Tab-separated table of C-alpha atoms in Angstrom:
chain	number	residue	atom	x	y	z
E	1	UNK	CA	11.424	3.824	2.578
E	2	UNK	CA	10.688	4.196	6.339
E	3	UNK	CA	12.872	6.773	7.173
E	4	UNK	CA	10.959	8.820	4.482
E	5	UNK	CA	7.068	8.773	7.195
E	6	UNK	CA	8.936	8.240	10.196
E	7	UNK	CA	7.811	11.710	10.737
E	8	UNK	CA	4.220	11.840	9.644
E	9	UNK	CA	3.559	8.085	11.070
E	10	UNK	CA	0.626	9.563	13.065
E	11	UNK	CA	-0.629	11.562	9.849
E	12	UNK	CA	-0.192	9.008	7.467
E	13	UNK	CA	-2.114	6.247	9.629
E	14	UNK	CA	-4.876	8.258	9.885
E	15	UNK	CA	-5.398	9.184	5.955
E	16	UNK	CA	-5.013	6.298	4.374
E	17	UNK	CA	-8.424	4.846	3.557
E	18	UNK	CA	-10.046	1.423	4.613
E	19	UNK	CA	-9.180	-1.612	1.810
E	20	UNK	CA	-12.613	-2.569	1.042
E	21	UNK	CA	-13.439	-6.357	2.334
E	22	UNK	CA	-14.220	-8.334	-0.535
E	23	UNK	CA	-10.488	-7.830	-1.987
E	24	UNK	CA	-9.694	-9.882	0.723
E	25	UNK	CA	-12.031	-12.371	0.810
E	26	UNK	CA	-11.559	-13.050	-3.509
E	27	UNK	CA	-7.783	-13.456	-2.089
E	28	UNK	CA	-8.758	-15.493	0.920
E	29	UNK	CA	-10.903	-18.071	-1.592
E	30	UNK	CA	-7.650	-18.615	-3.448
E	31	UNK	CA	-5.061	-20.167	-0.352
E	32	UNK	CA	-5.703	-23.555	0.565
E	33	UNK	CA	-5.432	-23.005	4.104
E	34	UNK	CA	-5.942	-20.085	6.125
E	35	UNK	CA	-3.873	-20.809	9.340
E	36	UNK	CA	-0.576	-17.935	8.802
E	37	UNK	CA	-0.706	-14.763	7.038
E	38	UNK	CA	2.785	-12.620	6.295
E	39	UNK	CA	1.305	-9.283	5.872
E	40	UNK	CA	4.897	-6.812	4.442
E	41	UNK	CA	5.807	-3.585	4.753
E	42	UNK	CA	2.323	-3.111	6.689
E	43	UNK	CA	2.821	0.358	8.256
E	44	UNK	CA	0.094	0.989	10.201
E	45	UNK	CA	-1.308	-2.761	9.913
E	46	UNK	CA	-4.436	-1.454	7.344
E	47	UNK	CA	-4.484	-4.595	5.686
E	48	UNK	CA	-3.114	-6.826	8.415
E	49	UNK	CA	-6.924	-6.019	10.949
E	50	UNK	CA	-8.714	-7.122	7.397
E	51	UNK	CA	-6.761	-10.224	7.682
E	52	UNK	CA	-6.598	-10.917	11.003
E	53	UNK	CA	-10.533	-12.217	11.033
E	54	UNK	CA	-10.435	-14.511	7.149
E	55	UNK	CA	-6.805	-16.554	8.622
E	56	UNK	CA	-5.843	-17.592	12.809
E	57	UNK	CA	-2.482	-15.406	12.632
E	58	UNK	CA	-1.273	-12.708	11.373
E	59	UNK	CA	3.049	-11.669	10.581
E	60	UNK	CA	2.814	-8.401	10.138
E	61	UNK	CA	6.429	-6.844	9.698
E	62	UNK	CA	8.217	-3.581	8.832
E	63	UNK	CA	11.314	-1.428	8.693
E	64	UNK	CA	9.646	1.401	11.282
E	65	UNK	CA	8.825	1.750	14.179
E	66	UNK	CA	7.665	4.708	13.927
E	67	UNK	CA	4.821	3.124	11.595
E	68	UNK	CA	3.949	-0.146	13.692
E	69	UNK	CA	3.346	2.382	16.937
E	70	UNK	CA	0.354	2.993	15.503
E	71	UNK	CA	-0.588	-0.542	14.802
E	72	UNK	CA	-4.028	-1.934	14.700
E	73	UNK	CA	-3.862	-3.712	17.787
E	74	UNK	CA	-4.956	-7.406	17.238
E	75	UNK	CA	-4.896	-10.870	19.138
E	76	UNK	CA	-3.518	-12.875	16.762
E	77	UNK	CA	-1.890	-9.613	15.233
E	78	UNK	CA	2.255	-10.754	16.547
E	79	UNK	CA	3.996	-6.886	15.033
E	80	UNK	CA	7.563	-7.471	14.443
E	81	UNK	CA	9.816	-4.635	13.864
E	82	UNK	CA	13.125	-6.209	10.743
E	83	UNK	CA	15.851	-4.811	8.994
E	84	UNK	CA	15.233	-3.961	5.513
E	85	UNK	CA	16.749	-6.779	4.140
E	86	UNK	CA	17.154	-9.939	5.806
E	87	UNK	CA	19.007	-13.961	5.798
E	88	UNK	CA	17.068	-16.838	6.012
E	89	UNK	CA	18.443	-17.265	9.548
E	90	UNK	CA	15.921	-14.279	9.791
E	91	UNK	CA	14.494	-15.068	7.775
E	92	UNK	CA	12.945	-18.219	9.600
E	93	UNK	CA	13.454	-16.292	13.391
E	94	UNK	CA	11.289	-13.194	12.816
E	95	UNK	CA	8.566	-14.586	9.969
E	96	UNK	CA	7.874	-18.670	9.754
E	97	UNK	CA	9.471	-21.573	8.836
E	98	UNK	CA	11.204	-22.592	5.141
E	99	UNK	CA	6.394	-23.714	3.640
E	100	UNK	CA	5.084	-22.788	6.803
E	101	UNK	CA	3.078	-19.318	5.130
E	102	UNK	CA	-0.401	-19.706	3.296
E	103	UNK	CA	-0.122	-15.460	1.563
E	104	UNK	CA	1.980	-13.655	1.858
E	105	UNK	CA	0.179	-9.678	0.652
E	106	UNK	CA	2.655	-6.675	-0.048
E	107	UNK	CA	-0.239	-3.276	0.477
E	108	UNK	CA	1.258	-0.546	-1.542
E	109	UNK	CA	4.416	-1.654	-1.119
E	110	UNK	CA	5.859	-3.770	-3.241
E	111	UNK	CA	7.231	-1.122	-5.351
E	112	UNK	CA	10.096	-0.474	-2.735
E	113	UNK	CA	11.897	-3.926	-2.700
E	114	UNK	CA	14.093	-5.210	-3.730
E	115	UNK	CA	12.352	-7.929	-6.240
E	116	UNK	CA	15.085	-10.279	-6.400
E	117	UNK	CA	16.316	-10.517	-3.039
E	118	UNK	CA	11.705	-10.283	-1.572
E	119	UNK	CA	11.272	-12.943	-4.108
E	120	UNK	CA	13.918	-15.540	-2.563
E	121	UNK	CA	12.492	-15.164	0.699
E	122	UNK	CA	8.752	-15.587	-0.922
E	123	UNK	CA	9.483	-18.306	-1.770
E	124	UNK	CA	11.390	-19.966	0.722
E	125	UNK	CA	8.654	-19.195	3.185
E	126	UNK	CA	4.967	-20.523	1.343
E	127	UNK	CA	3.472	-23.102	1.469
E	128	UNK	CA	4.126	-25.566	-1.861
E	129	UNK	CA	2.109	-25.651	-4.183
E	130	UNK	CA	-0.415	-24.019	-3.880
E	131	UNK	CA	1.109	-21.094	-1.341
E	132	UNK	CA	-0.056	-17.051	-2.104
E	133	UNK	CA	1.699	-14.068	-2.650
E	134	UNK	CA	-1.321	-10.660	-2.808
E	135	UNK	CA	-0.007	-7.463	-3.446
E	136	UNK	CA	-1.347	-4.130	-5.135
E	137	UNK	CA	-1.397	-0.489	-5.032
E	138	UNK	CA	-4.518	2.392	-5.428
E	139	UNK	CA	-2.718	5.599	-7.265
E	140	UNK	CA	-3.935	9.902	-5.570
E	141	UNK	CA	-7.304	9.573	-5.359
E	142	UNK	CA	-10.772	10.600	-7.457
E	143	UNK	CA	-12.849	13.143	-6.044
E	144	UNK	CA	-14.417	15.465	-8.695
E	145	UNK	CA	-13.439	16.635	-12.230
E	146	UNK	CA	-13.070	19.694	-10.514
E	147	UNK	CA	-10.861	18.670	-7.389
E	148	UNK	CA	-8.879	16.268	-10.244
E	149	UNK	CA	-8.391	19.022	-12.658
E	150	UNK	CA	-6.072	20.641	-9.711
E	151	UNK	CA	-4.945	18.215	-8.702
E	152	UNK	CA	-3.502	16.963	-12.020
E	153	UNK	CA	-1.275	20.594	-12.601
E	154	UNK	CA	-0.343	20.197	-8.637
E	155	UNK	CA	0.959	16.908	-8.976
E	156	UNK	CA	2.923	17.549	-13.188
E	157	UNK	CA	4.399	20.824	-11.932
E	158	UNK	CA	5.180	20.750	-8.505
E	159	UNK	CA	5.629	17.925	-7.014
E	160	UNK	CA	6.986	15.519	-9.864
E	161	UNK	CA	10.207	16.888	-8.486
E	162	UNK	CA	9.526	15.654	-5.680
E	163	UNK	CA	8.361	12.061	-7.140
E	164	UNK	CA	10.265	8.750	-6.525
E	165	UNK	CA	11.763	6.791	-10.026
E	166	UNK	CA	9.516	3.494	-8.132
E	167	UNK	CA	5.679	5.629	-8.135
E	168	UNK	CA	6.037	4.845	-12.010
E	169	UNK	CA	5.028	0.836	-11.494
E	170	UNK	CA	2.233	2.486	-9.609
E	171	UNK	CA	1.347	4.897	-12.132
E	172	UNK	CA	1.802	2.124	-14.492
E	173	UNK	CA	-1.516	0.266	-12.742
E	174	UNK	CA	1.085	-2.846	-11.257
E	175	UNK	CA	1.312	-4.051	-14.867
E	176	UNK	CA	5.435	-3.620	-15.389
E	177	UNK	CA	6.093	-4.803	-11.864
E	178	UNK	CA	8.062	-7.933	-11.371
E	179	UNK	CA	5.735	-10.544	-10.764
E	180	UNK	CA	7.751	-15.033	-10.816
E	181	UNK	CA	4.389	-16.201	-9.606
E	182	UNK	CA	2.022	-18.648	-11.848
E	183	UNK	CA	-1.541	-17.879	-11.646
E	184	UNK	CA	-4.568	-18.951	-9.157
E	185	UNK	CA	-7.041	-21.803	-9.927
E	186	UNK	CA	-9.975	-19.930	-11.451
E	187	UNK	CA	-7.388	-17.247	-13.224
E	188	UNK	CA	-5.305	-17.145	-15.733
E	189	UNK	CA	-3.275	-14.113	-15.902
E	190	UNK	CA	-1.298	-13.009	-12.694
E	191	UNK	CA	-3.930	-9.599	-13.009
E	192	UNK	CA	-2.905	-6.596	-12.617
E	193	UNK	CA	-6.801	-7.376	-10.993
E	194	UNK	CA	-9.210	-3.815	-10.715
E	195	UNK	CA	-13.219	-4.832	-9.716
E	196	UNK	CA	-12.133	-3.233	-6.355
E	197	UNK	CA	-12.105	0.089	-5.023
E	198	UNK	CA	-10.403	2.044	-2.037
E	199	UNK	CA	-13.968	4.792	-1.278
E	200	UNK	CA	-13.147	7.592	2.019
E	201	UNK	CA	-15.287	10.762	3.153
E	202	UNK	CA	-13.605	12.938	2.862
E	203	UNK	CA	-13.270	16.793	3.644
E	204	UNK	CA	-10.437	19.830	1.755
E	205	UNK	CA	-8.296	18.554	5.522
E	206	UNK	CA	-8.418	14.741	5.136
E	207	UNK	CA	-7.771	15.498	1.641
E	208	UNK	CA	-5.085	17.456	1.770
E	209	UNK	CA	-4.110	15.789	4.934
E	210	UNK	CA	-3.409	12.342	1.801
E	211	UNK	CA	-1.027	14.196	-0.156
E	212	UNK	CA	1.625	15.509	3.295
E	213	UNK	CA	0.488	11.879	3.300
E	214	UNK	CA	2.292	10.975	0.454
E	215	UNK	CA	6.623	10.204	-0.114
E	216	UNK	CA	6.863	12.706	-2.630
E	217	UNK	CA	5.429	15.400	-0.459
E	218	UNK	CA	8.058	14.440	2.665
E	219	UNK	CA	10.874	14.541	0.282
E	220	UNK	CA	9.777	17.885	-1.101
E	221	UNK	CA	9.490	18.684	3.342
E	222	UNK	CA	13.382	17.288	3.947
E	223	UNK	CA	14.122	19.880	1.306
E	224	UNK	CA	12.303	23.352	2.217
E	225	UNK	CA	10.271	22.431	-0.139
E	226	UNK	CA	6.483	23.492	0.948
E	227	UNK	CA	3.938	22.000	-1.403
E	228	UNK	CA	0.938	23.407	-0.923
E	229	UNK	CA	1.919	27.105	-0.820
E	230	UNK	CA	-0.700	29.696	0.332
E	231	UNK	CA	-1.864	30.243	-3.387
E	232	UNK	CA	-2.131	26.230	-4.008
E	233	UNK	CA	-4.243	25.488	-0.363
E	234	UNK	CA	-6.497	28.680	-2.288
E	235	UNK	CA	-6.644	26.797	-6.239
E	236	UNK	CA	-7.422	23.124	-4.176
E	237	UNK	CA	-10.125	25.313	-1.573
E	238	UNK	CA	-12.366	26.940	-4.819
E	239	UNK	CA	-12.130	23.789	-6.745
E	240	UNK	CA	-12.956	21.960	-3.510
E	241	UNK	CA	-15.719	24.474	-2.349
E	242	UNK	CA	-16.990	25.032	-6.356
E	243	UNK	CA	-19.272	22.346	-5.772
E	244	UNK	CA	-21.922	23.345	-1.670
E	245	UNK	CA	-20.488	19.939	-0.568
E	246	UNK	CA	-17.614	20.402	2.079
E	247	UNK	CA	-17.654	16.732	2.498
E	248	UNK	CA	-17.086	13.922	-0.636
E	249	UNK	CA	-16.413	10.207	-1.908
E	250	UNK	CA	-12.554	9.779	-2.580
E	251	UNK	CA	-12.148	6.907	-5.124
E	252	UNK	CA	-9.422	5.172	-5.392
E	253	UNK	CA	-8.652	1.704	-7.728
E	254	UNK	CA	-6.616	-0.731	-6.291
E	255	UNK	CA	-5.132	-2.641	-8.392
E	256	UNK	CA	-3.448	-5.631	-7.647
E	257	UNK	CA	-1.549	-8.679	-8.982
E	258	UNK	CA	-1.756	-12.231	-7.355
E	259	UNK	CA	-0.165	-15.275	-7.612
E	260	UNK	CA	0.456	-19.635	-6.571
E	261	UNK	CA	4.727	-19.911	-5.932
E	262	UNK	CA	4.637	-23.657	-7.820
E	263	UNK	CA	6.336	-26.191	-6.993
């Protein structure tokens, strides 16, 4: 999956919205200690940068050197390039010792992983019994009725042939994704919890850049197909300008799965 974003790593870093502070406060409230986080599939480091003020140290890993090149640099974040799959020895070298991590986070990336293999690693590194894993995703931005109607048609007709099967898990709000962990204290299930919303002020160029930063768009581009044709761009332009406002607040509902490792 990392190769899919290599050509657009800078664009991806700039286009993606920032996660709400309340999300990280909620997650942090479920970990008894705040010493070490492993942020997996960190990309441009958005989640890692938000975790850094709360936890003593953050290990942020990714398989793409280009993504890490544009990651947010802070003194207590260590960025680490890793292979797509790691042995236990590599996990210990690159991340942490057994039962050494308070929290594992995966921001909008869990659906790409080899889950059985990844969960073995998570259960090995997390402190038992209360080490926490938190994975969240969000879907396409919601703008207004006019823009969303154009996007719905674009997505179902033009974009659909280039969409990866894993995106079904995102579309289903992570409800059907395998998540073999125990509920954290204070809740009776592992989610998805949907009380968090990302917001980003966008103009039309920002919105189109977001579309171009997506994996499906890049897949189409690699096959020689331009999804944002002149005709499609004009449809978006007309819809965007229909209310006379050049900038709009884009809303991204967040869907969070959270659990603890247990014994």
